[in-house]
Coordinates of C-alpha atoms and ligand atoms in Angstrom, one line a residue:
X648 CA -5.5 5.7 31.5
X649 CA -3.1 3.2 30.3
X650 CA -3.7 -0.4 31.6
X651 CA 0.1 -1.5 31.8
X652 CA 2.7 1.3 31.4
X653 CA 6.9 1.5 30.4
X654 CA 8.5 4.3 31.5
X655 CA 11.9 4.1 29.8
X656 CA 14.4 5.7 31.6
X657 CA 17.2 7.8 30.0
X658 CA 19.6 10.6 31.5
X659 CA 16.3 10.9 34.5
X660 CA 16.8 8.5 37.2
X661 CA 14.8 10.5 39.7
X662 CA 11.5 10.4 41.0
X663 CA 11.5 13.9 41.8
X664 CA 10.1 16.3 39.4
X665 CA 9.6 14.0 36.3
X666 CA 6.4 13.9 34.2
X667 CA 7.2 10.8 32.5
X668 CA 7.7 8.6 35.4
X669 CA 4.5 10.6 36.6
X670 CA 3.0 9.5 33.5
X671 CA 3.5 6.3 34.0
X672 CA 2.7 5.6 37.3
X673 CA -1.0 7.0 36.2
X674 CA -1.2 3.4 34.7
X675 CA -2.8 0.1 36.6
X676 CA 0.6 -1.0 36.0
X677 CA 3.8 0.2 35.6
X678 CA 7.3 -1.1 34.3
X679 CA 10.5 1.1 34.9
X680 CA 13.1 0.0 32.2
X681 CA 16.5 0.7 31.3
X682 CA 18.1 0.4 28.0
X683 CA 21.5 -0.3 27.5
X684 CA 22.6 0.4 24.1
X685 CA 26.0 2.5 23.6
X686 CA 26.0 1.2 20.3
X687 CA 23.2 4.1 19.8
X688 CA 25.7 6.3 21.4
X689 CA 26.8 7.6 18.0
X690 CA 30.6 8.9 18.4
X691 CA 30.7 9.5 22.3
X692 CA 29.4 6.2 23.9
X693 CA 30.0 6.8 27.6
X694 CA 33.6 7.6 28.6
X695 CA 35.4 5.5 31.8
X696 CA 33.9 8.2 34.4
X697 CA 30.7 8.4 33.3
X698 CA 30.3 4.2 33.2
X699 CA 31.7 4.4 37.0
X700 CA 28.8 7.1 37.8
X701 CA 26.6 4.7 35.7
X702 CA 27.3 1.6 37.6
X703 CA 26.5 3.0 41.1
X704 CA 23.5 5.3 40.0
X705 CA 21.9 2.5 38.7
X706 CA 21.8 0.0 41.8
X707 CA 21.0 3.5 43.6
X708 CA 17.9 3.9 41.8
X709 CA 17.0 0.4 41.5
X710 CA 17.2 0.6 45.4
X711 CA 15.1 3.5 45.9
X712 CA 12.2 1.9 43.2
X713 CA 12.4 -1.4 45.0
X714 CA 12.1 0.9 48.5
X715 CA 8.5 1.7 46.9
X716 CA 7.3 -1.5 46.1
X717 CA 9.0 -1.2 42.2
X718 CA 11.3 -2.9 40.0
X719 CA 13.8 -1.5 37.7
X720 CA 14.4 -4.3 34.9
X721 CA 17.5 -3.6 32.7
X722 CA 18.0 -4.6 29.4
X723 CA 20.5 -4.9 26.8
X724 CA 19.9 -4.4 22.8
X725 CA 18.6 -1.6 20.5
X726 CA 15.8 1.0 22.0
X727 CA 12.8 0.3 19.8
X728 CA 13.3 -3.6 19.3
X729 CA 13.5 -3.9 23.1
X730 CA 11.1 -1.7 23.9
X731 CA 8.4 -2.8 21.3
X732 CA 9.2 -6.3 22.3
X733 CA 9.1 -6.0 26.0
X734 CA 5.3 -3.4 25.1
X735 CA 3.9 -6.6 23.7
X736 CA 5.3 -9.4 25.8
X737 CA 3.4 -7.9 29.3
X738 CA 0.6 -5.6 27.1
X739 CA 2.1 -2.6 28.0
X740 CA -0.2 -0.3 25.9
X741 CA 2.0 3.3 26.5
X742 CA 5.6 3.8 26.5
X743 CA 6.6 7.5 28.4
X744 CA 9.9 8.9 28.5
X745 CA 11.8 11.9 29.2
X746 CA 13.6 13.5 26.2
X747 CA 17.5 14.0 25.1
X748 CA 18.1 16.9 23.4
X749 CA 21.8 15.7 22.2
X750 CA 22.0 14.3 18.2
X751 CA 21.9 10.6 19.7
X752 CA 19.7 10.9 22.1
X753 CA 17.3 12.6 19.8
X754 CA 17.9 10.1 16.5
X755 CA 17.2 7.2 19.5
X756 CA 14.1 8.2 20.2
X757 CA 12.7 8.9 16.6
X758 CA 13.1 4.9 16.1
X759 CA 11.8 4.3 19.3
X760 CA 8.8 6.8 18.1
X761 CA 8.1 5.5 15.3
X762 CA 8.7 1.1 15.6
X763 CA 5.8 2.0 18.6
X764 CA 3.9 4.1 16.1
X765 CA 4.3 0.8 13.7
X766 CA 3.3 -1.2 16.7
X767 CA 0.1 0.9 17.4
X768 CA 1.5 1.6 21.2
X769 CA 1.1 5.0 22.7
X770 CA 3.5 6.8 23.9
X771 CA 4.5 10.3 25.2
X772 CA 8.0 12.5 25.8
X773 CA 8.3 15.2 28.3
X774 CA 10.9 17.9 29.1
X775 CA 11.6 18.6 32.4
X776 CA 15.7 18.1 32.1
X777 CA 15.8 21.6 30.2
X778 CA 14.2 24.8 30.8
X779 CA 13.2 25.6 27.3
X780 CA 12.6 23.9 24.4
X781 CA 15.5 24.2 21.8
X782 CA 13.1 24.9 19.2
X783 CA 10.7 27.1 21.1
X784 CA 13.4 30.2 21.3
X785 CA 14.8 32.4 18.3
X786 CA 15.9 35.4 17.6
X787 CA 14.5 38.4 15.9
X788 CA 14.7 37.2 12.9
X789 CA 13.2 33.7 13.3
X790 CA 17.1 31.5 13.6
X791 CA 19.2 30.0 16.3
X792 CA 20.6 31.7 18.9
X793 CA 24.7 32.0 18.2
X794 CA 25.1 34.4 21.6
X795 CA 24.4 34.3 25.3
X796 CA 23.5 36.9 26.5
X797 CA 20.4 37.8 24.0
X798 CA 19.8 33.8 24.3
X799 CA 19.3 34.1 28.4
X800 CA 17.9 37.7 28.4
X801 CA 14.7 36.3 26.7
X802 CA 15.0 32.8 28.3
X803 CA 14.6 35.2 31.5
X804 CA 12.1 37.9 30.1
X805 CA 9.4 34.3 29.8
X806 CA 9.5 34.2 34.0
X807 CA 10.3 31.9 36.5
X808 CA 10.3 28.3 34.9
X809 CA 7.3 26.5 36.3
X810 CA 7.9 24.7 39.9
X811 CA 8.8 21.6 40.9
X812 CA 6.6 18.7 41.2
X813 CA 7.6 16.3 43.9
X814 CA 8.1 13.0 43.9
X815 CA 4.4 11.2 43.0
X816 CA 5.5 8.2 45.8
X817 CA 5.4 10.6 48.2
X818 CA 1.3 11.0 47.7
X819 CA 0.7 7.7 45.4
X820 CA 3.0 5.0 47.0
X821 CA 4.6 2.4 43.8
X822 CA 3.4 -0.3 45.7
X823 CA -0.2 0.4 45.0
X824 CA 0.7 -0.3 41.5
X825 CA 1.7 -3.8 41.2
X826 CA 4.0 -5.2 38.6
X827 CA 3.4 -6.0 35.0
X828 CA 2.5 -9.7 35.2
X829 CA 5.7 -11.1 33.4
X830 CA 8.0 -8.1 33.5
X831 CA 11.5 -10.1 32.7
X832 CA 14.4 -10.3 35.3
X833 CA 16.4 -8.2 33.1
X834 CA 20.0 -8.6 33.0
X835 CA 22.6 -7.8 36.2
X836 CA 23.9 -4.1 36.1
X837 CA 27.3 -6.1 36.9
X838 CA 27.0 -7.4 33.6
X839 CA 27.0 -4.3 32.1
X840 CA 30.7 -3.9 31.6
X841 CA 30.5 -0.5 33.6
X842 CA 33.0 -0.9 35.8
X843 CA 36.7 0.3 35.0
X844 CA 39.2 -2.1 34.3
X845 CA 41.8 -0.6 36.2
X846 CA 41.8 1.0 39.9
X847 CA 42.0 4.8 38.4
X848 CA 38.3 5.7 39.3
X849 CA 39.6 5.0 43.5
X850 CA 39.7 9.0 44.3
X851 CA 36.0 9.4 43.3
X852 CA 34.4 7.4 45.4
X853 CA 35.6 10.1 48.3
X854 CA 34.2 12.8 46.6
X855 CA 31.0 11.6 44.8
X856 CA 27.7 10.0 45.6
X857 CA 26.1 9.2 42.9
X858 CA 22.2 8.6 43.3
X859 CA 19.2 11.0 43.4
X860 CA 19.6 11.1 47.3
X861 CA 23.2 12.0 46.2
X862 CA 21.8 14.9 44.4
X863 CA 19.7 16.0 46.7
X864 CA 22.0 16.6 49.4
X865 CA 24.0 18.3 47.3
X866 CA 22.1 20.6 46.5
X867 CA 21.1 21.8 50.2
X868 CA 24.4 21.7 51.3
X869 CA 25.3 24.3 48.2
X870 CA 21.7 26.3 49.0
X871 CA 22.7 26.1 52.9
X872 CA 26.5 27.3 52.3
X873 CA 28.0 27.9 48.8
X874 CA 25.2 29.9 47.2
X875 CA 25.8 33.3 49.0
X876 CA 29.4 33.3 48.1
X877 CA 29.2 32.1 44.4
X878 CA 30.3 35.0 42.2
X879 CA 33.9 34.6 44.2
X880 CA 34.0 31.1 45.4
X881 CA 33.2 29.7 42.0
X882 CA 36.2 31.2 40.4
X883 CA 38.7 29.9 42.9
X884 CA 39.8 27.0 42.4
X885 CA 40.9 26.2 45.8
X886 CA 37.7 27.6 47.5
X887 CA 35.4 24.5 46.3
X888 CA 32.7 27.5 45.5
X889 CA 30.4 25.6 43.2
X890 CA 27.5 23.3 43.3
X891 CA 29.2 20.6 42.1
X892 CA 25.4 19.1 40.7
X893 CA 26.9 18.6 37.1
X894 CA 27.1 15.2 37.0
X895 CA 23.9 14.6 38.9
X896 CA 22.3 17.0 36.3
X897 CA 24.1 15.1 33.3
X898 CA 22.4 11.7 34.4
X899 CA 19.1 13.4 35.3
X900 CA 18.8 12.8 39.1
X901 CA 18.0 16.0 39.9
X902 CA 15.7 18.1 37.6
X903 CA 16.3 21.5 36.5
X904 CA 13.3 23.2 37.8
X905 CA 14.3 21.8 41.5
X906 CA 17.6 23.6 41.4
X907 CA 16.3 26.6 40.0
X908 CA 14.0 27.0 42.7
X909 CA 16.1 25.9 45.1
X910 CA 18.7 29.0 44.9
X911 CA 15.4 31.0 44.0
X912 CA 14.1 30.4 47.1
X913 CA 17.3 30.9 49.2
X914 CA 16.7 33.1 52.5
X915 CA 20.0 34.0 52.6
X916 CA 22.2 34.3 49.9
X917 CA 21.9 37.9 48.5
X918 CA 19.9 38.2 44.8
X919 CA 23.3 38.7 42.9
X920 CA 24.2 35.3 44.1
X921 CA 21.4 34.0 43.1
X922 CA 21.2 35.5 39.8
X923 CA 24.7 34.9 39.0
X924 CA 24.1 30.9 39.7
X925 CA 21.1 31.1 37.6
X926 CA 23.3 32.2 34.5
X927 CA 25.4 29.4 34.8
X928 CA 22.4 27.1 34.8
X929 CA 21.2 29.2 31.3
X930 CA 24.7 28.3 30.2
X931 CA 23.8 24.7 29.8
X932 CA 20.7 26.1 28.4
X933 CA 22.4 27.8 25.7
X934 CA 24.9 25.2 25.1
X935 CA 21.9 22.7 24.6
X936 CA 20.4 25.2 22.2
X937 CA 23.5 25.7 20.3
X938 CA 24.5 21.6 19.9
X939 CA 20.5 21.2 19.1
X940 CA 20.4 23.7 15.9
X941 CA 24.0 23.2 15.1
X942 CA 24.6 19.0 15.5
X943 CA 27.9 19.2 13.8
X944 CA 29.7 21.3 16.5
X945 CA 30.5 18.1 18.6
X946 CA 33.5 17.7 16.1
X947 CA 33.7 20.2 13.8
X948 CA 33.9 24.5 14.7
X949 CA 30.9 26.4 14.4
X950 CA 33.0 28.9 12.9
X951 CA 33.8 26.9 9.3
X952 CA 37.3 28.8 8.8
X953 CA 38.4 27.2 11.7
X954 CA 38.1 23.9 9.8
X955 CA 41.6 24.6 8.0
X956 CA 43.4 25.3 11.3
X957 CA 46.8 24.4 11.1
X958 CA 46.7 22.4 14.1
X959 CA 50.1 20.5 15.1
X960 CA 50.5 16.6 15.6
X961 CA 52.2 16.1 18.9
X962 CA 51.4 12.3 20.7
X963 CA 54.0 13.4 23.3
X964 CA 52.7 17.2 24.3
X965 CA 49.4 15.6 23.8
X966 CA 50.4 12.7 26.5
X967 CA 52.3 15.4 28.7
X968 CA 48.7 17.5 28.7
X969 CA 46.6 14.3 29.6
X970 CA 49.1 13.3 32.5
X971 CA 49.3 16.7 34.3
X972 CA 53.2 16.8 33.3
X973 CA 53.3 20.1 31.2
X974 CA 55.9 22.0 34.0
X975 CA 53.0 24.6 34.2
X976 CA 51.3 24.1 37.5
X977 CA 47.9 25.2 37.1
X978 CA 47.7 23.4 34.3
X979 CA 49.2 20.3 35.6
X980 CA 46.9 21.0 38.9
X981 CA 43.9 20.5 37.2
X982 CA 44.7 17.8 34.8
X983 CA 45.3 15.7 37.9
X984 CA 42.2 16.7 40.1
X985 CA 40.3 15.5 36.5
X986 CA 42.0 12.3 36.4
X987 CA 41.7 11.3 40.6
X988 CA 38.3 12.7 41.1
X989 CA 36.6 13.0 37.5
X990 CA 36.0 16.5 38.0
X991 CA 38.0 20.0 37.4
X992 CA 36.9 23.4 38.3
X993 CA 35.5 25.7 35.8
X994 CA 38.0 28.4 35.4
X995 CA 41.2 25.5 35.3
X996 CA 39.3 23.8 32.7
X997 CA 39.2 27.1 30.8
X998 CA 42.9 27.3 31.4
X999 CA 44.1 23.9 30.6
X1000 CA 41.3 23.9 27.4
X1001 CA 43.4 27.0 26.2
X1002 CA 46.4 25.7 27.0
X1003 CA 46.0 22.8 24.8
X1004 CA 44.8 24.6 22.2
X1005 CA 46.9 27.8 22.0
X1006 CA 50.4 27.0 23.7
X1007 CA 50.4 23.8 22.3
X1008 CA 48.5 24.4 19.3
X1009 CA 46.6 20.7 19.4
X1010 CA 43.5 20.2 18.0
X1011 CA 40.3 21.0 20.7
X1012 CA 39.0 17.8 19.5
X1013 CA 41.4 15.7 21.2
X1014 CA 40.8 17.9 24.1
X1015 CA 37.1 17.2 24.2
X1016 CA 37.5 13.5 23.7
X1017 CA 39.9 13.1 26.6
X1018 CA 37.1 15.7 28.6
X1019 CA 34.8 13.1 27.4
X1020 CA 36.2 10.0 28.6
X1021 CA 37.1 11.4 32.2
X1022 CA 35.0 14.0 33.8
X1023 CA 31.7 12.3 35.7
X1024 CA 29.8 15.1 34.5
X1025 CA 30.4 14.7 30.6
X1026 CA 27.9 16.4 28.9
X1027 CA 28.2 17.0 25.3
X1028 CA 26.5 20.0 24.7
X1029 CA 28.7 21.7 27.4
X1030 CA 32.0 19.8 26.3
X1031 CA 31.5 21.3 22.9
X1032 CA 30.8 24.2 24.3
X1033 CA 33.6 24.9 26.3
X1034 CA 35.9 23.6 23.7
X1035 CA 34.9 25.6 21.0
X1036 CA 34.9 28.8 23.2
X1037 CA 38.3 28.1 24.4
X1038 CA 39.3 27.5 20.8
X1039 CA 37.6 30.2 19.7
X1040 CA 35.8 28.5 17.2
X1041 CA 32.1 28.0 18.5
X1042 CA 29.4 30.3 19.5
X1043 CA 30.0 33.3 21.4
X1044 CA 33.5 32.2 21.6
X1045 CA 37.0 33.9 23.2
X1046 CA 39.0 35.4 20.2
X1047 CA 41.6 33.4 19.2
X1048 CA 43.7 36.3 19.6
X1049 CA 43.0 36.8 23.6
X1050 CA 45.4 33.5 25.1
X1051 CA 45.7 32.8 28.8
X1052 CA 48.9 33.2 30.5
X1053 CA 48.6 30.2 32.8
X1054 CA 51.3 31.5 35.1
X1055 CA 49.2 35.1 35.5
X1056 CA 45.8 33.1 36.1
X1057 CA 47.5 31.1 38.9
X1058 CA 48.6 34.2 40.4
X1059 CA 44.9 35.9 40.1
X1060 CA 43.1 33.0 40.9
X1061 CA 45.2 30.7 43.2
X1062 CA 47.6 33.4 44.5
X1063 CA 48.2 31.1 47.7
X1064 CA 48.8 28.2 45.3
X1065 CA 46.6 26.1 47.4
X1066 CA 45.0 24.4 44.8
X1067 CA 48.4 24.1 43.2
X1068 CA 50.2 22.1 46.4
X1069 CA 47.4 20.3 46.6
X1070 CA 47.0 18.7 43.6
X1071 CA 50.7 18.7 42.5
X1072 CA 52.1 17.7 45.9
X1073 CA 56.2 17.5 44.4
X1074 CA 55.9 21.6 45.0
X1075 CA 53.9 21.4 48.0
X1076 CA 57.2 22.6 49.9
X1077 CA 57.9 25.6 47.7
X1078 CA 56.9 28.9 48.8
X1079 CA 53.6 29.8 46.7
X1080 CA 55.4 32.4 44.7
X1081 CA 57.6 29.7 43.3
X1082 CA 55.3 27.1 43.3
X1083 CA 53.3 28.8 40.5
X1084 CA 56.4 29.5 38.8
X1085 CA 58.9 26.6 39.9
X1086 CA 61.3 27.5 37.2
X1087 CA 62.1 30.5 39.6
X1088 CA 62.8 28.1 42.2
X1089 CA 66.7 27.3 42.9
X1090 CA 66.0 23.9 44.1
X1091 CA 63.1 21.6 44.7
X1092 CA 63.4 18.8 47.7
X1093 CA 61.9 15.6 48.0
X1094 CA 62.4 13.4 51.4
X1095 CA 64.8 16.4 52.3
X1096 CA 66.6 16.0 49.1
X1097 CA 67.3 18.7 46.7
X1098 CA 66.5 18.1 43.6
X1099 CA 66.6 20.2 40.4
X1100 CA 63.4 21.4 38.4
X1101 CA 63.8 18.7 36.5
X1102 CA 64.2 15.4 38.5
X1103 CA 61.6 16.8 40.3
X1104 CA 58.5 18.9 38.3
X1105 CA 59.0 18.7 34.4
X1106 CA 60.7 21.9 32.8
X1107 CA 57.6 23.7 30.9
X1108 CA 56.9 21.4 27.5
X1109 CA 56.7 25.2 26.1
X1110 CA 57.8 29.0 26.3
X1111 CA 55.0 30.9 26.7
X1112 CA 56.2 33.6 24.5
X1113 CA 57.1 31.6 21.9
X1114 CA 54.1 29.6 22.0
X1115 CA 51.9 32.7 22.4
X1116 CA 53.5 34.1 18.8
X1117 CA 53.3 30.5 17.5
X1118 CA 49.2 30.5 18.0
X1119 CA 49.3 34.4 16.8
X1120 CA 50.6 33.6 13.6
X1121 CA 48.4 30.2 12.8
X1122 CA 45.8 32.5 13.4
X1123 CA 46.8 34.7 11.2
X1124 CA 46.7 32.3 8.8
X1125 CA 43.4 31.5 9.2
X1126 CA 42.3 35.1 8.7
X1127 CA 44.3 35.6 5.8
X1128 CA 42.6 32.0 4.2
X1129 CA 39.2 33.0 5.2
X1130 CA 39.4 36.9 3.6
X1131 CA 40.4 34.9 0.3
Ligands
LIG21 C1 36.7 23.1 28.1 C2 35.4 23.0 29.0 C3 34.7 21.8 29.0 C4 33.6 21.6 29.8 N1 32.9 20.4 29.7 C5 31.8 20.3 30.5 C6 31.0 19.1 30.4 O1 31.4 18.1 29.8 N2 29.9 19.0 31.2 C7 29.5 20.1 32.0 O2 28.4 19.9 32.6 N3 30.1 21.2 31.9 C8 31.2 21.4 31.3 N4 31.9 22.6 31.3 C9 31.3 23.7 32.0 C10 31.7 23.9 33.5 O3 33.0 23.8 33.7 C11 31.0 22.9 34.4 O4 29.6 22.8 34.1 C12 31.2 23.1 35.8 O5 32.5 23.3 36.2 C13 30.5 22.0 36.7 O6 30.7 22.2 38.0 P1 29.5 22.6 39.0 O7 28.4 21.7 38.8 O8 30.1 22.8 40.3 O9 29.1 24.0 38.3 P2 28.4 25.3 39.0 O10 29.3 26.5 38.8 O11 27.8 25.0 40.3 O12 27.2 25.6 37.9 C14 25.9 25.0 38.0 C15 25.6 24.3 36.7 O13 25.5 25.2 35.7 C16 26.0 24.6 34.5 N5 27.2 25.3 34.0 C17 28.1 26.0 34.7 N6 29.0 26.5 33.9 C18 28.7 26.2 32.7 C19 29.3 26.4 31.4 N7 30.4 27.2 31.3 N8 28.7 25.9 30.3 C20 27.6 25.2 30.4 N9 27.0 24.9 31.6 C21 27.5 25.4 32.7 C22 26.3 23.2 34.8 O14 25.2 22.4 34.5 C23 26.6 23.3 36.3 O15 26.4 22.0 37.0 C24 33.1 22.7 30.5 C25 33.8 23.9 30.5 C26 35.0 24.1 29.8 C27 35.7 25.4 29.8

């Protein structure tokens, strides 16, 4: 046993289910750190959402370690030289953490490995944010997995993933562990420069609470009523069908193994329910996998022909896309629920992700960097994921060939347009037939005035027939380059 412990916490602020703070708290003594260090961030340092989500998680957590006699002490600097220098300053002699499976995260903790190696400090990693260890599944023939559905039948063929271990305050109370003798204040998590400079991050304090308590809830409130309707609810936009838990998964304050179980466990949602919600969690299993094996896929196509895509340069369409001001509502819809409330649902972000990329033929990079910067539940295994498949670049992508017609998803998926009038409120007053297709609409009103389509709702920024040929025929180009 460890006389004085660090558990550096990363992308697992919970005390729910998570070996390394476990770990730890097996020490006489016990430190809970924080690093922060977006210079180690690589290329995607945390976008504005995320830093908001930051900012509150953190003086959440800190709250609920000081509730059990605990400090959290934050620190600023580069992983191993704080670390190493805090290990020796209080004679911590073991240094556990959870691990990051994304190119950064992985690169941060082989310094931090190997200055504590140097330093003669022990120190252990656990899983327990993933259900599998990237490494630990291949194919038949020994390599990465490049599809689904092979990739989750034997994730599933191994059995349940091993339960949930609760909290260890619940049995062992922090308080019995007193604090390192000359554990430093740490530095103010106002300090941090976390908080958005301008007011745009108002709309998601409504809808979120970030926090492991946060989580929590969450998820009972999804076991308790979405659950048993999820095949349908979580393809309507307008029907708020699903968990919602992706941000409290992407900082780690709720494990995988709880949720799991959770919907496992469910008395009364029926077993396809269940099992359908399950593949979406081996979703972000795969998309782990496939970033893991394949660390270039963040910003280039797993695909390499796509790499001489004749993609178009166009700050204005690009602008129109980011604003929710593209004239086609379902786009438009869920560009704004993204930018009010950090979130968008799944099946608009596969249509506004296409839409980018095929009707306006812009690179999916500057899709997944605006993604980046403004959903709370960023995750760049999934970003890259969903980017690439929507581009049809990436692992068990969407052809190319197969484009959305954003008018004929709103009519499948949001026939009522409710999720249309509420996000795009200047065709709230339209009829829903028209609001899906308010080119169709003689006039528009605003304060009872009639106004045309467009002093009111932009005219679409593009044809859709045009621009379907358009992305036909830069495919074809690709193909023809890549039979060369
Ligand atoms: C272009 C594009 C970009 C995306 N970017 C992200 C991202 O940055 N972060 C992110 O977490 N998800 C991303 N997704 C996947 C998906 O849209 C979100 O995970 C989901 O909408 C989150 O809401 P939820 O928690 O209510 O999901 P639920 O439907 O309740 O699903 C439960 C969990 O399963 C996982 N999951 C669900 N769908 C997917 C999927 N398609 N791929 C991988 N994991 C999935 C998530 O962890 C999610 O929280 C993206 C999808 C697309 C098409």
């Amino acid at each position: 046993m460890a006389s004085g412990a660090i558990w550096w916490i990363r992308r697992d602020m919970r005390l729910d289910d998570n070996p390394a703070a476990q770990r730890a708290m097996r020490a006489v003594a016990m430190i809970p750190l924080y690093v922060h260090s977006p210079s180690e961030e690589g290329a995607w340092p945390l976008g504005g959402a995320q830093k908001w989500w930051l900012a509150r998680g953190l003086k959440v957590f800190a709250a609920s370690l000081a509730a059990n006699g605990s400090r959290l002490v934050v620190l600023e600097g580069e992983h191993a030289k704080v670390i190493v220098d805090l290990a020796r300053s209080v004679g911590a002699t073991e240094v556990c953490w959870t691990r990051r499976l994304d190119p950064a995260g992985i690169a941060q903790e082989h310094r931090v490995e190997e200055a504590l190696d140097k330093a003669g400090i022990s120190w252990s990693s656990s899983l327990s944010n993933h259900l599998v260890d990237p490494d630990d599944i291949v194919t038949q023939t020994g390599n990465p997995y490049q599809v689904y559905t092979p990739f989750a039948k034997n994730l599933r063929a191994r059995g349940k993933p091993s339960p949930p271990k609760p909290s260890p305050s619940k049995s062992v109370r922090l308080d019995v562990l007193p604090s390192v003798t000359g554990a430093p204040a740490g530095v103010a998590i106002e300090t941090l420069g976390l908080e958005p400079s301008r007011n745009w991050a108002d709309g998601f304090q409504a809808m979120w609470t970030p926090g492991e308590a946060g989580a929590q809830q969450r998820l009972a409130l999804f076991v308790e009523s979405g659950l048993a309707h999820y095949p349908s609810g979580r393809d309507e936009p307008a029907a708020d069908g699903s968990s919602l838990l992706a941000p409290h998964l992407a900082f780690g304050e709720i494990g995988i193994r709880r949720i799991w179980h959770a919907a496992a466990n469910s008395k009364s949602a029926p077993p396809e329910s269940i099992d359908k919600f399950h593949a979406e969690l081996l979703w972000r299993e795969f998309a782990t996998h496939v970033l893991f094996h394949f660390k270039h896929t963040d910003l280039k196509p797993l695909r390499a022909e796509y790499a001489k895509f004749p993609w178009r340069d166009d700050q204005a369409a690009l602008i129109a896309w980011q604003r929710g001001r593209t004239g086609y509502p379902l786009v438009d819809a869920g560009m704004r629920q993204l930018w009010q409330t950090g979130w968008m649902h799944n099946r608009v972000r596969m249509v506004a992700a296409s839409f980018l990329v095929k009707h306006l033929l812009l690179p999916w990079q500057d899709g997944a960097r605006w993604f980046w910067d403004t959903l709370v539940d960023a995750d760049l295994a999934n970003n890259s994921l969903g980017w690439q498949w929507a581009a049809g670049c990436g692992a068990d992508a969407a052809p190319y060939f197969r484009i959305f017609n954003p008018t004929m998803q709103a009519e499948k998926f949001d026939g009522e347009a409710a999720y249309i009038k509420r996000w795009v409120p200047e065709l709230a007053g339209l009829p829903a037939k028209q609001a899906i297709s308010p080119w169709n609409a003689p006039l528009l009103w605003r304060d009872s005035a009639p106004l045309t389509l467009g002093e009111a709702y932009p005219p679409p920024v593009v044809d859709h027939v045009f621009a379907r040929q358009r992305a036909l025929a830069a495919l074809t180009s690709v193909s023809r380059s890549a039979a060369k």
